[in-house]
Amino acid sequence: MMKFKPTTLFELAIVDRDHADASVRVTGICSDSRYVQQGDLFVARDGVNHRGIDFVAQAAKAGAVAAIIECPDSKSGALSSVSIPVFHVDDLVNKAGFLASKMLDNPSHKMTVIGITGTNGKTSCAHYIAQALTALGKKTALIGTVGNGFPDSLETATHTTPDSIRLQQLLAGFYEQGADAVVMEVSSHALDQGRVAGVQFDAAALTNLSRDHLDYHGSMQAYADAKSRLFLGSAATGVPVRIALNADDDFGCKLAKQLQQANQPFFRYSVNPSVSVDVSVKRSVLNAQGVTLDIVLPSGDIHFDAAVVGGFNISNLLLVVSVLAQLDFTNEEIETAMAQVSAVPGRMECLVKAGFPAAIIDYAHTPDALEKALQAARKHCEQKLWIVFGCGGDRDTGKRVEMAIIAEKFADKVIVTSDNPRTEAADEIIEMIMQGFSCLENVIQISTREDAITMALQSAGPDDLVLVAGKGHEDYQEIMGVKYPFSDKQVVEDLMGGLANDA
């Protein structure tokens, strides 16, 4: 982990030069009192279920030399016996990232940093861009759902976007390892909680916006407002940011109008040839190996074959091309790079073995993502299309019925099972999902996920296709606070091998 550059409270602009504590020397910064080290500045941020001010004493005992808090609380006795100076800092949720960036010598200023946001497709787009930049000779790191690091050595991530201090440390570490660029998935939670504050983005792109995370944001408007900060906030910094927006998405169109009013340039992309945009599709052909595309750019047409499955991936590929074009790569370079793009683990990842139904592993866990995954799978399916899915516990319950309606509409056979039930009972989640079906003739309930996948693979014909949706790359299943080892992909691979031996 990268070390912070020692500095003073004055140099961090926490106090004035003539303040009594101006020369207090800070050697690190931390927002979790459990991990405070000697010399740290403690950022006492409030959480969903806790007040940061209540942990200042613990941080001081662990070695913190000063603390900053969001709001002074005259009614609280939490600071009465604290031995370190404590300062009130406005907008603390965003301030921490800038402080960490400064103490690490502003790592994002030294690399090309690209942020991808949207409900669906963030992971695929981020990996495709990293693959393309790598093919163009740019050493590129990734930060996102599948993991953090360089594409061939990702470390497991606990959040799509890390907290602001950890994020700056990751960026600094990537720079020290020779990274030319970093591609980052930027979640709505991260934007709302200031996790990317202090990051200087060179490019930002939107995939789409559909229902998700309403348990956190409360409304689609609040969700959209959080996403918009990546673009409208970047436009306000004065730093030139290349922006790519999906013209086929209502939210993307609204953002375009807002950016026009702010005189912020951007590219729009669309899969609809009748829409006037900067990047569009002239011809597309889906095949067993992936997709063949002819794309129109302001600088001319390009052509390439990409080894990715699913018609919706065309939109993802257009986003990637839009970003590359704005980073001043030539058409020839873009064609070469896009030909190197391949499937992302757990994102429409196709497993095929002679004599068995093809299986696709995908992370689709929202109504929109499930619909797109099923529509894409249908184009690669010769006979019946099966779907195995569930819904996560402790999350937006309103989407459960919606996903049932979509599964019934677009699949021939449906198996409803558990996902990550978390602290809810799996059977109760399944019961809520089942309320969305109008006919149960082609629907089966199997609460144990491994049994559900087994049922699908054993019952489907060799020319059928089984879509296993919801968990994608995840290698665990969370039940009552415990994460048990579990991988959809591993289950499918084991079944295909086992079934082959029984034949």
mmCIF file of C-alpha atoms in Angstrom, residues 4-303:
data_model
loop_
_atom_site.group_PDB
_atom_site.id
_atom_site.type_symbol
_atom_site.label_atom_id
_atom_site.label_comp_id
_atom_site.label_asym_id
_atom_site.label_seq_id
_atom_site.Cartn_x
_atom_site.Cartn_y
_atom_site.Cartn_z
ATOM 1 C CA PHE A 4 1.430 9.141 2.266
ATOM 2 C CA LYS A 5 3.731 12.143 1.990
ATOM 3 C CA PRO A 6 4.211 13.747 5.442
ATOM 4 C CA THR A 7 2.681 17.200 5.650
ATOM 5 C CA THR A 8 1.211 19.654 8.154
ATOM 6 C CA LEU A 9 -2.300 20.728 9.020
ATOM 7 C CA PHE A 10 -1.525 24.139 7.505
ATOM 8 C CA GLU A 11 -0.287 22.629 4.245
ATOM 9 C CA LEU A 12 -3.510 20.600 4.093
ATOM 10 C CA ALA A 13 -5.457 23.882 4.481
ATOM 11 C CA ILE A 14 -7.207 22.589 7.582
ATOM 12 C CA VAL A 15 -5.962 25.545 9.694
ATOM 13 C CA ASP A 16 -4.419 28.948 9.008
ATOM 14 C CA ARG A 17 -0.678 29.566 9.174
ATOM 15 C CA ASP A 18 -0.920 31.316 12.534
ATOM 16 C CA HIS A 19 -3.052 28.628 14.203
ATOM 17 C CA ALA A 20 -1.484 26.943 17.239
ATOM 18 C CA ASP A 21 -1.713 23.535 15.545
ATOM 19 C CA ALA A 22 -0.554 24.669 12.092
ATOM 20 C CA SER A 23 2.707 22.743 12.361
ATOM 21 C CA VAL A 24 1.191 19.464 13.543
ATOM 22 C CA ARG A 25 2.808 16.832 11.315
ATOM 23 C CA VAL A 26 0.510 14.365 9.592
ATOM 24 C CA THR A 27 1.979 11.180 8.097
ATOM 25 C CA GLY A 28 -1.201 9.442 6.975
ATOM 26 C CA ILE A 29 -4.960 9.745 6.650
ATOM 27 C CA CYS A 30 -7.639 7.234 7.676
ATOM 28 C CA SER A 31 -11.428 7.175 7.998
ATOM 29 C CA ASP A 32 -11.735 3.905 9.964
ATOM 30 C CA SER A 33 -10.639 4.101 13.591
ATOM 31 C CA ARG A 34 -9.832 0.372 13.594
ATOM 32 C CA TYR A 35 -7.002 0.923 11.121
ATOM 33 C CA VAL A 36 -5.557 4.211 12.364
ATOM 34 C CA GLN A 37 -1.762 4.310 12.604
ATOM 35 C CA GLN A 38 0.597 6.591 14.482
ATOM 36 C CA GLY A 39 0.662 10.049 12.883
ATOM 37 C CA ASP A 40 -2.639 9.738 11.001
ATOM 38 C CA LEU A 41 -5.227 12.403 10.420
ATOM 39 C CA PHE A 42 -8.564 10.806 11.334
ATOM 40 C CA VAL A 43 -11.490 11.631 9.063
ATOM 41 C CA ALA A 44 -14.543 11.219 11.316
ATOM 42 C CA ARG A 45 -17.138 10.670 8.604
ATOM 43 C CA ASP A 46 -20.676 9.701 9.473
ATOM 44 C CA GLY A 47 -21.975 6.396 8.131
ATOM 45 C CA VAL A 48 -25.435 5.015 7.556
ATOM 46 C CA ASN A 49 -25.616 3.629 11.102
ATOM 47 C CA HIS A 50 -22.918 5.498 13.001
ATOM 48 C CA ARG A 51 -21.534 8.941 13.820
ATOM 49 C CA GLY A 52 -17.889 9.515 13.019
ATOM 50 C CA ILE A 53 -17.494 11.808 16.022
ATOM 51 C CA ASP A 54 -18.058 8.831 18.342
ATOM 52 C CA PHE A 55 -14.827 7.207 17.127
ATOM 53 C CA VAL A 56 -12.439 10.145 17.536
ATOM 54 C CA ALA A 57 -11.305 9.007 20.994
ATOM 55 C CA GLN A 58 -10.571 5.514 19.693
ATOM 56 C CA ALA A 59 -8.588 6.989 16.794
ATOM 57 C CA ALA A 60 -6.616 9.195 19.165
ATOM 58 C CA LYS A 61 -5.761 6.210 21.325
ATOM 59 C CA ALA A 62 -4.527 4.378 18.209
ATOM 60 C CA GLY A 63 -2.140 7.210 17.330
ATOM 61 C CA ALA A 64 -4.045 9.807 15.342
ATOM 62 C CA VAL A 65 -2.535 13.296 15.770
ATOM 63 C CA ALA A 66 -5.644 15.225 14.689
ATOM 64 C CA ALA A 67 -9.210 14.655 13.542
ATOM 65 C CA ILE A 68 -11.632 16.406 11.244
ATOM 66 C CA ILE A 69 -15.405 16.202 11.684
ATOM 67 C CA GLU A 70 -18.421 17.176 9.559
ATOM 68 C CA CYS A 71 -20.408 19.147 12.110
ATOM 69 C CA PRO A 72 -19.573 20.293 15.621
ATOM 70 C CA ASP A 73 -21.934 18.696 18.155
ATOM 71 C CA SER A 74 -22.150 20.780 21.293
ATOM 72 C CA LYS A 75 -24.570 18.328 22.883
ATOM 73 C CA SER A 76 -22.220 15.382 22.508
ATOM 74 C CA GLY A 77 -19.698 14.390 25.106
ATOM 75 C CA ALA A 78 -17.765 12.346 22.567
ATOM 76 C CA LEU A 79 -14.967 14.937 22.367
ATOM 77 C CA SER A 80 -14.815 15.946 26.034
ATOM 78 C CA SER A 81 -11.824 13.747 26.846
ATOM 79 C CA VAL A 82 -10.110 13.673 23.446
ATOM 80 C CA SER A 83 -6.425 14.557 23.626
ATOM 81 C CA ILE A 84 -5.925 15.536 19.964
ATOM 82 C CA PRO A 85 -7.063 18.669 18.122
ATOM 83 C CA VAL A 86 -10.386 18.289 16.320
ATOM 84 C CA PHE A 87 -11.479 20.570 13.487
ATOM 85 C CA HIS A 88 -14.784 21.174 11.753
ATOM 86 C CA VAL A 89 -14.471 20.835 7.955
ATOM 87 C CA ASP A 90 -17.288 21.744 5.582
ATOM 88 C CA ASP A 91 -18.292 19.096 3.028
ATOM 89 C CA LEU A 92 -16.181 16.454 4.738
ATOM 90 C CA VAL A 93 -17.650 13.694 2.520
ATOM 91 C CA ASN A 94 -15.794 15.190 -0.460
ATOM 92 C CA LYS A 95 -12.855 16.754 1.360
ATOM 93 C CA ALA A 96 -11.272 13.418 2.356
ATOM 94 C CA GLY A 97 -10.540 12.409 -1.229
ATOM 95 C CA PHE A 98 -8.796 15.685 -2.019
ATOM 96 C CA LEU A 99 -6.712 15.466 1.162
ATOM 97 C CA ALA A 100 -5.657 11.900 0.362
ATOM 98 C CA SER A 101 -4.864 12.876 -3.230
ATOM 99 C CA LYS A 102 -2.688 15.752 -2.055
ATOM 100 C CA MET A 103 -0.793 13.555 0.415
ATOM 101 C CA LEU A 104 -0.110 11.062 -2.402
ATOM 102 C CA ASP A 105 1.039 13.762 -4.843
ATOM 103 C CA ASN A 106 -2.173 13.717 -6.906
ATOM 104 C CA PRO A 107 -1.775 10.370 -8.712
ATOM 105 C CA SER A 108 -4.804 10.823 -10.990
ATOM 106 C CA HIS A 109 -3.159 13.908 -12.515
ATOM 107 C CA LYS A 110 -0.288 11.762 -13.813
ATOM 108 C CA MET A 111 -2.314 9.145 -15.707
ATOM 109 C CA THR A 112 -5.232 8.983 -18.106
ATOM 110 C CA VAL A 113 -8.222 8.218 -15.864
ATOM 111 C CA ILE A 114 -11.491 7.039 -17.420
ATOM 112 C CA GLY A 115 -14.722 6.713 -15.436
ATOM 113 C CA ILE A 116 -17.644 4.527 -16.541
ATOM 114 C CA THR A 117 -21.056 4.811 -14.918
ATOM 115 C CA GLY A 118 -24.552 3.498 -15.633
ATOM 116 C CA THR A 119 -26.907 0.809 -14.374
ATOM 117 C CA ASN A 120 -25.752 -1.992 -16.663
ATOM 118 C CA GLY A 121 -22.606 -2.560 -18.695
ATOM 119 C CA LYS A 122 -20.077 -0.732 -16.502
ATOM 120 C CA THR A 123 -17.914 -3.782 -15.953
ATOM 121 C CA SER A 124 -17.935 -4.891 -19.579
ATOM 122 C CA CYS A 125 -17.136 -1.405 -20.866
ATOM 123 C CA ALA A 126 -14.353 -0.876 -18.340
ATOM 124 C CA HIS A 127 -12.716 -4.181 -19.246
ATOM 125 C CA TYR A 128 -13.114 -3.589 -22.978
ATOM 126 C CA ILE A 129 -11.444 -0.174 -22.681
ATOM 127 C CA ALA A 130 -8.617 -1.638 -20.584
ATOM 128 C CA GLN A 131 -8.136 -4.442 -23.119
ATOM 129 C CA ALA A 132 -8.112 -1.949 -25.996
ATOM 130 C CA LEU A 133 -5.658 0.434 -24.339
ATOM 131 C CA THR A 134 -3.400 -2.471 -23.432
ATOM 132 C CA ALA A 135 -3.431 -3.582 -27.069
ATOM 133 C CA LEU A 136 -2.363 -0.042 -27.987
ATOM 134 C CA GLY A 137 0.663 -0.272 -25.710
ATOM 135 C CA LYS A 138 -0.800 1.644 -22.774
ATOM 136 C CA LYS A 139 -0.310 -0.150 -19.469
ATOM 137 C CA THR A 140 -3.797 0.037 -17.984
ATOM 138 C CA ALA A 141 -5.218 -0.796 -14.575
ATOM 139 C CA LEU A 142 -8.818 -1.539 -13.635
ATOM 140 C CA ILE A 143 -10.942 -0.596 -10.629
ATOM 141 C CA GLY A 144 -14.339 -2.229 -10.451
ATOM 142 C CA THR A 145 -16.714 -5.018 -9.555
ATOM 143 C CA VAL A 146 -14.631 -7.951 -10.794
ATOM 144 C CA GLY A 147 -11.469 -6.678 -9.091
ATOM 145 C CA ASN A 148 -8.749 -4.047 -8.856
ATOM 146 C CA GLY A 149 -5.371 -4.171 -10.585
ATOM 147 C CA PHE A 150 -3.979 -4.944 -13.993
ATOM 148 C CA PRO A 151 -6.167 -7.175 -16.222
ATOM 149 C CA ASP A 152 -4.041 -10.298 -15.752
ATOM 150 C CA SER A 153 -3.726 -9.932 -11.958
ATOM 151 C CA LEU A 154 -6.911 -8.548 -10.427
ATOM 152 C CA GLU A 155 -7.385 -8.530 -6.666
ATOM 153 C CA THR A 156 -10.892 -9.142 -5.304
ATOM 154 C CA ALA A 157 -12.868 -5.968 -4.683
ATOM 155 C CA THR A 158 -15.353 -5.441 -1.833
ATOM 156 C CA HIS A 159 -17.052 -2.493 -3.559
ATOM 157 C CA THR A 160 -17.446 -1.428 -7.182
ATOM 158 C CA THR A 161 -15.689 1.826 -6.265
ATOM 159 C CA PRO A 162 -13.490 1.870 -3.118
ATOM 160 C CA ASP A 163 -13.730 4.549 -0.428
ATOM 161 C CA SER A 164 -12.027 7.837 -1.278
ATOM 162 C CA ILE A 165 -8.816 7.232 0.664
ATOM 163 C CA ARG A 166 -8.340 3.651 -0.515
ATOM 164 C CA LEU A 167 -9.087 4.767 -4.066
ATOM 165 C CA GLN A 168 -6.300 7.349 -3.990
ATOM 166 C CA GLN A 169 -3.908 4.735 -2.616
ATOM 167 C CA LEU A 170 -4.834 2.365 -5.451
ATOM 168 C CA LEU A 171 -4.236 5.085 -8.026
ATOM 169 C CA ALA A 172 -0.868 5.946 -6.491
ATOM 170 C CA GLY A 173 0.104 2.272 -6.453
ATOM 171 C CA PHE A 174 -0.833 1.800 -10.093
ATOM 172 C CA TYR A 175 1.245 4.829 -11.057
ATOM 173 C CA GLU A 176 4.246 3.468 -9.150
ATOM 174 C CA GLN A 177 3.842 0.208 -11.088
ATOM 175 C CA GLY A 178 4.062 2.059 -14.380
ATOM 176 C CA ALA A 179 0.401 2.512 -15.299
ATOM 177 C CA ASP A 180 -0.317 4.891 -18.154
ATOM 178 C CA ALA A 181 -4.069 4.717 -17.647
ATOM 179 C CA VAL A 182 -6.741 3.591 -15.199
ATOM 180 C CA VAL A 183 -10.294 2.616 -16.114
ATOM 181 C CA MET A 184 -12.729 2.841 -13.232
ATOM 182 C CA GLU A 185 -16.317 1.745 -12.699
ATOM 183 C CA VAL A 186 -18.039 4.585 -10.861
ATOM 184 C CA SER A 187 -21.126 3.511 -8.931
ATOM 185 C CA SER A 188 -24.007 5.755 -7.901
ATOM 186 C CA HIS A 189 -23.150 5.022 -4.256
ATOM 187 C CA ALA A 190 -19.597 6.225 -4.877
ATOM 188 C CA LEU A 191 -20.797 9.459 -6.465
ATOM 189 C CA ASP A 192 -23.291 10.084 -3.665
ATOM 190 C CA GLN A 193 -20.737 9.346 -0.939
ATOM 191 C CA GLY A 194 -17.863 11.355 -2.419
ATOM 192 C CA ARG A 195 -15.637 8.342 -3.049
ATOM 193 C CA VAL A 196 -14.272 9.750 -6.328
ATOM 194 C CA ALA A 197 -13.728 13.252 -4.946
ATOM 195 C CA GLY A 198 -10.146 14.245 -5.692
ATOM 196 C CA VAL A 199 -9.945 12.097 -8.834
ATOM 197 C CA GLN A 200 -9.197 14.030 -12.021
ATOM 198 C CA PHE A 201 -11.014 12.266 -14.855
ATOM 199 C CA ASP A 202 -9.806 12.598 -18.432
ATOM 200 C CA ALA A 203 -12.847 10.791 -19.825
ATOM 201 C CA ALA A 204 -16.283 9.820 -18.536
ATOM 202 C CA ALA A 205 -18.900 7.633 -20.191
ATOM 203 C CA LEU A 206 -22.513 6.627 -19.591
ATOM 204 C CA THR A 207 -23.914 3.209 -20.457
ATOM 205 C CA ASN A 208 -27.589 3.618 -19.493
ATOM 206 C CA LEU A 209 -29.939 4.219 -16.603
ATOM 207 C CA SER A 210 -32.687 1.860 -15.448
ATOM 208 C CA ARG A 211 -34.170 0.746 -12.149
ATOM 209 C CA ASP A 212 -31.659 -0.277 -9.491
ATOM 210 C CA HIS A 213 -30.531 0.686 -5.976
ATOM 211 C CA LEU A 214 -33.830 2.333 -5.072
ATOM 212 C CA ASP A 215 -33.424 0.839 -1.604
ATOM 213 C CA TYR A 216 -30.533 3.300 -1.217
ATOM 214 C CA HIS A 217 -31.485 6.315 -3.356
ATOM 215 C CA GLY A 218 -35.229 6.188 -2.715
ATOM 216 C CA SER A 219 -36.276 7.378 -6.173
ATOM 217 C CA MET A 220 -35.181 7.209 -9.799
ATOM 218 C CA GLN A 221 -34.624 10.978 -9.752
ATOM 219 C CA ALA A 222 -32.198 10.745 -6.834
ATOM 220 C CA TYR A 223 -30.479 7.821 -8.562
ATOM 221 C CA ALA A 224 -30.145 9.845 -11.785
ATOM 222 C CA ASP A 225 -28.900 12.896 -9.884
ATOM 223 C CA ALA A 226 -26.119 10.808 -8.356
ATOM 224 C CA LYS A 227 -25.039 9.486 -11.751
ATOM 225 C CA SER A 228 -25.059 12.956 -13.304
ATOM 226 C CA ARG A 229 -22.375 14.183 -10.880
ATOM 227 C CA LEU A 230 -19.680 12.358 -12.833
ATOM 228 C CA PHE A 231 -20.474 14.465 -15.894
ATOM 229 C CA LEU A 232 -21.777 17.763 -14.585
ATOM 230 C CA GLY A 233 -19.192 17.842 -11.817
ATOM 231 C CA SER A 234 -16.395 17.155 -14.291
ATOM 232 C CA ALA A 235 -17.674 19.903 -16.553
ATOM 233 C CA ALA A 236 -17.473 22.357 -13.653
ATOM 234 C CA THR A 237 -13.811 21.641 -12.846
ATOM 235 C CA GLY A 238 -12.440 23.425 -15.892
ATOM 236 C CA VAL A 239 -10.342 20.361 -16.754
ATOM 237 C CA PRO A 240 -11.059 19.118 -20.319
ATOM 238 C CA VAL A 241 -13.035 15.882 -19.986
ATOM 239 C CA ARG A 242 -13.954 13.647 -22.924
ATOM 240 C CA ILE A 243 -17.542 12.545 -22.437
ATOM 241 C CA ALA A 244 -19.432 9.726 -24.186
ATOM 242 C CA LEU A 245 -23.224 9.490 -23.795
ATOM 243 C CA ASN A 246 -25.703 6.859 -24.909
ATOM 244 C CA ALA A 247 -28.167 8.587 -27.252
ATOM 245 C CA ASP A 248 -30.484 5.553 -27.021
ATOM 246 C CA ASP A 249 -31.031 6.188 -23.317
ATOM 247 C CA ASP A 250 -33.456 8.830 -22.007
ATOM 248 C CA PHE A 251 -31.100 9.851 -19.219
ATOM 249 C CA GLY A 252 -28.247 10.122 -21.720
ATOM 250 C CA CYS A 253 -30.346 12.527 -23.791
ATOM 251 C CA LYS A 254 -31.145 14.648 -20.726
ATOM 252 C CA LEU A 255 -27.477 14.801 -19.812
ATOM 253 C CA ALA A 256 -26.630 15.876 -23.356
ATOM 254 C CA LYS A 257 -28.962 18.875 -23.060
ATOM 255 C CA GLN A 258 -27.445 19.842 -19.717
ATOM 256 C CA LEU A 259 -23.910 19.612 -21.087
ATOM 257 C CA GLN A 260 -24.878 21.680 -24.120
ATOM 258 C CA GLN A 261 -26.132 24.407 -21.812
ATOM 259 C CA ALA A 262 -22.803 24.258 -19.973
ATOM 260 C CA ASN A 263 -20.886 24.445 -23.283
ATOM 261 C CA GLN A 264 -19.232 21.122 -22.486
ATOM 262 C CA PRO A 265 -18.312 19.084 -25.608
ATOM 263 C CA PHE A 266 -19.204 15.400 -25.755
ATOM 264 C CA PHE A 267 -19.736 12.458 -28.109
ATOM 265 C CA ARG A 268 -23.070 10.696 -28.509
ATOM 266 C CA TYR A 269 -23.303 7.102 -29.688
ATOM 267 C CA SER A 270 -26.275 5.044 -30.886
ATOM 268 C CA VAL A 271 -27.112 1.633 -32.285
ATOM 269 C CA ASN A 272 -29.942 3.268 -34.238
ATOM 270 C CA PRO A 273 -28.663 4.251 -37.718
ATOM 271 C CA SER A 274 -31.436 6.826 -38.104
ATOM 272 C CA VAL A 275 -30.239 8.890 -35.136
ATOM 273 C CA SER A 276 -27.774 11.698 -35.834
ATOM 274 C CA VAL A 277 -24.829 11.052 -33.512
ATOM 275 C CA ASP A 278 -21.027 11.078 -33.469
ATOM 276 C CA VAL A 279 -20.595 7.286 -33.396
ATOM 277 C CA SER A 280 -23.104 4.941 -35.016
ATOM 278 C CA VAL A 281 -23.497 1.454 -36.483
ATOM 279 C CA LYS A 282 -23.446 1.062 -40.241
ATOM 280 C CA ARG A 283 -23.615 -2.748 -40.204
ATOM 281 C CA SER A 284 -23.680 -5.426 -37.509
ATOM 282 C CA VAL A 285 -23.621 -9.211 -37.767
ATOM 283 C CA LEU A 286 -24.016 -11.546 -34.786
ATOM 284 C CA ASN A 287 -22.444 -14.976 -35.056
ATOM 285 C CA ALA A 288 -21.269 -17.834 -32.863
ATOM 286 C CA GLN A 289 -17.865 -16.195 -32.425
ATOM 287 C CA GLY A 290 -19.201 -12.768 -31.475
ATOM 288 C CA VAL A 291 -20.051 -9.706 -33.520
ATOM 289 C CA THR A 292 -18.822 -8.066 -36.741
ATOM 290 C CA LEU A 293 -19.223 -4.289 -36.877
ATOM 291 C CA ASP A 294 -18.901 -1.445 -39.348
ATOM 292 C CA ILE A 295 -18.949 1.808 -37.381
ATOM 293 C CA VAL A 296 -19.195 5.405 -38.534
ATOM 294 C CA LEU A 297 -16.944 7.958 -36.800
ATOM 295 C CA PRO A 298 -16.451 11.676 -37.478
ATOM 296 C CA SER A 299 -13.042 10.706 -38.890
ATOM 297 C CA GLY A 300 -14.395 7.937 -41.141
ATOM 298 C CA ASP A 301 -15.619 4.343 -41.065
ATOM 299 C CA ILE A 302 -13.956 1.493 -39.200
ATOM 300 C CA HIS A 303 -14.477 -2.286 -39.279
#
